[in-house]
Coordinates of C-alpha atoms in Angstrom, one line a residue:
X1 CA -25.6 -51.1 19.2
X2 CA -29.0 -52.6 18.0
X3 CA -27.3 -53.5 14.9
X4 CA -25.2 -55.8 16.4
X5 CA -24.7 -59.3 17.7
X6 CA -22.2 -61.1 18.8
X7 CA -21.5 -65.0 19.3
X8 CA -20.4 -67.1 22.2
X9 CA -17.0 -67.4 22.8
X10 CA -15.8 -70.9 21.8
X11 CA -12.2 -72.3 22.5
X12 CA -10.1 -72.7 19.4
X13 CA -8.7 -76.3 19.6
X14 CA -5.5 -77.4 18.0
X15 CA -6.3 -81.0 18.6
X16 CA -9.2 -83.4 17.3
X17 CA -12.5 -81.5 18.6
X18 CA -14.6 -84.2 21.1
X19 CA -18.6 -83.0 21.2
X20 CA -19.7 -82.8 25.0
X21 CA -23.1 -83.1 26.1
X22 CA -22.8 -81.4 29.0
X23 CA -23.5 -78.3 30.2
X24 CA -21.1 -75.6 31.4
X25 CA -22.8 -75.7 35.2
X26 CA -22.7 -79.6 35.1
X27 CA -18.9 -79.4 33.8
X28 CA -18.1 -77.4 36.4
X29 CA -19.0 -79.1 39.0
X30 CA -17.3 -82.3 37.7
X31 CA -14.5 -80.5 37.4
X32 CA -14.7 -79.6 41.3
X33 CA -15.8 -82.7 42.6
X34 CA -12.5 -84.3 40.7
X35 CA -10.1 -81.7 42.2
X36 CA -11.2 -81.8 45.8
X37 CA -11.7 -85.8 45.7
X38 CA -8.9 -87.1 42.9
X39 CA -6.0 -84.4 44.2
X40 CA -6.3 -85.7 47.6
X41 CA -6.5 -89.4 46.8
X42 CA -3.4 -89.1 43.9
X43 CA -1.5 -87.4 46.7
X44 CA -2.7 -90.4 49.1
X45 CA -1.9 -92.6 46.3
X46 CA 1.2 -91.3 45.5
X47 CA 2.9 -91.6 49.4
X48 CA 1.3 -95.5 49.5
X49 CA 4.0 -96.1 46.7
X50 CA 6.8 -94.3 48.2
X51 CA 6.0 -94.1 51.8
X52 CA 9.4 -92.4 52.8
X53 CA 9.3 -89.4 50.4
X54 CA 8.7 -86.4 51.9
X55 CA 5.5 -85.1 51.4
X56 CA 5.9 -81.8 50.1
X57 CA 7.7 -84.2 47.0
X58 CA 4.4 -85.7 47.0
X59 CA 1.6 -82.6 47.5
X60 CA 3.5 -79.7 45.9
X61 CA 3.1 -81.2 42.4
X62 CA 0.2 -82.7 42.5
X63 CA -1.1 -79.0 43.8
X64 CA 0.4 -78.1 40.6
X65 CA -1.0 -80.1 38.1
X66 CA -5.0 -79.2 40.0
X67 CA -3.8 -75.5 39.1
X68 CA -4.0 -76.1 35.1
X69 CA -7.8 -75.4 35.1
X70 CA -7.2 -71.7 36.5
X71 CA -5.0 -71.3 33.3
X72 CA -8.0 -72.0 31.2
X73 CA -9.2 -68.4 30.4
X74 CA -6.2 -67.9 28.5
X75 CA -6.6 -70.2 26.4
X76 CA -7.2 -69.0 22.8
X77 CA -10.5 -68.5 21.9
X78 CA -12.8 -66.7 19.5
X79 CA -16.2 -65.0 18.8
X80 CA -17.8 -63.0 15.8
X81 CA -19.4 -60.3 16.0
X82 CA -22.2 -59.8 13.0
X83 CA -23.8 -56.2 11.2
X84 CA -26.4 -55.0 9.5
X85 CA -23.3 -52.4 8.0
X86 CA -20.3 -52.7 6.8
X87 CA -18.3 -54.2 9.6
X88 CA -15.4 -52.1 8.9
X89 CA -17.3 -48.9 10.6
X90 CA -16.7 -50.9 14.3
X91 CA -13.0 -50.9 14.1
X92 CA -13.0 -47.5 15.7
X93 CA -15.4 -48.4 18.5
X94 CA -13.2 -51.5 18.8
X95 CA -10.1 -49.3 19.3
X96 CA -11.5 -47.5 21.9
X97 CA -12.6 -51.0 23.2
X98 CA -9.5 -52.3 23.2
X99 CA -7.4 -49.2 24.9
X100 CA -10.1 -49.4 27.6
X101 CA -8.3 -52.8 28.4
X102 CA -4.9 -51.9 28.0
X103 CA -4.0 -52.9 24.5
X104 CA -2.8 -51.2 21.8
X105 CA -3.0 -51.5 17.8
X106 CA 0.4 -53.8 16.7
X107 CA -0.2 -53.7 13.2
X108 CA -3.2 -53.2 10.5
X109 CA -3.7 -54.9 7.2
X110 CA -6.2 -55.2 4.8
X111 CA -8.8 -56.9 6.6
X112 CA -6.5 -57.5 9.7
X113 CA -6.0 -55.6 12.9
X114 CA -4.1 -57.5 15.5
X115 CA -3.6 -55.9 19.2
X116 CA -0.7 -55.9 21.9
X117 CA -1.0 -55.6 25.6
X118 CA 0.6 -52.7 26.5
X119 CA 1.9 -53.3 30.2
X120 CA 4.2 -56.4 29.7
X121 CA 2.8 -58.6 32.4
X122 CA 4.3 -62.6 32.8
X123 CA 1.2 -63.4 30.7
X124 CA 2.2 -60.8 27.6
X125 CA 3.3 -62.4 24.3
X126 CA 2.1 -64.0 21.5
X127 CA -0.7 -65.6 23.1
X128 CA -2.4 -62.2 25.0
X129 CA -2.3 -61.2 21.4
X130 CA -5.8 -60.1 19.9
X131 CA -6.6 -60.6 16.4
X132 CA -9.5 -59.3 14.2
X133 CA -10.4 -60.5 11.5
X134 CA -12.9 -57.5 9.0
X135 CA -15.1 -59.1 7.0
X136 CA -18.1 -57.9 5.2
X137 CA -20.5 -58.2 7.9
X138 CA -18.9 -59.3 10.6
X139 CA -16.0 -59.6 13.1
X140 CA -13.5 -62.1 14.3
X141 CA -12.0 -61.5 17.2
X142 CA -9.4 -64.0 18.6
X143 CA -7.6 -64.2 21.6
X144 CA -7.2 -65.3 25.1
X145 CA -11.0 -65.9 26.5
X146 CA -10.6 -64.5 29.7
X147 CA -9.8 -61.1 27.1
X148 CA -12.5 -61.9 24.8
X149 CA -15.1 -62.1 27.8
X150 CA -13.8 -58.4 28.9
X151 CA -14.2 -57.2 25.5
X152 CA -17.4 -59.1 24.5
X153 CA -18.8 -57.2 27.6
X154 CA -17.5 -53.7 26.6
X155 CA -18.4 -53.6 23.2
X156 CA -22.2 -55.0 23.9
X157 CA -22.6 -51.8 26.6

């Protein structure tokens, strides 16, 4: 697909967007260094208020809360992917895409395709949904990352 290009994924924020400086690797590895030194010390911290609390009161949540990063792929995201064409010609190579990793087409529109998982997994819902967007020239595709990195990587192959 010479004719093609896609765009990185980026996380869709609800919120008020803060610019970072840093780079992926260098987040990372902050985001490491916190979990393996701030869990143990909040844990630590934690039993010095209530000394007589049983531990697993203590560790079990705090274990917990250090798990929210892994959740992080499926967080929505989104990508575009521009042509040369009309962009309406990759909706079929985006089906086949998209049945290659177990989703289906829910419903079209005019300018709208929007896809469903087909094995219900804990993860299935509203937010494994994929939606793409036709435009002219290009592509948006929205959905979980972790999903938008799978298909990114099919479609460019």
């Amino acid at each position: 697909m010479k004719s093609v290009t896609f765009s990185e994924i980026e996380r869709v924020r609800k919120g008020p967007h803060r610019p970072t400086s840093l780079a992926p690797a260098q987040r990372r590895t902050i985001l490491l260094l916190s979990m393996v030194l701030g869990l143990p010390a909040l844990a630590f911290a934690f039993h010095l208020v209530d000394p007589t609390a049983p531990l697993g009161y203590i560790v079990v949540p705090v274990l917990l809360g250090g798990l929210l990063p892994a959740i992080a792929p499926t967080l929505p995201g989104r990508f575009e992917v521009t042509t040369r064409f009309s962009a309406c010609h990759l909706v079929g190579t985006l089906d086949d895409a998209m049945e290659s990793l177990g989703y289906a087409p829910a419903e079209r529109s005019p300018g709208t395709v929007r896809y469903r998982m087909r094995a219900a997994r804990w993860s299935a819902g509203k937010n494994a949904d994929i939606t793409v967007t036709v435009r002219d020239h290009m592509l948006e595709v929205a959905g979980p990352v972790r999903t938008l990195h799978a298909l990114r990587q099919q479609l460019s192959c």
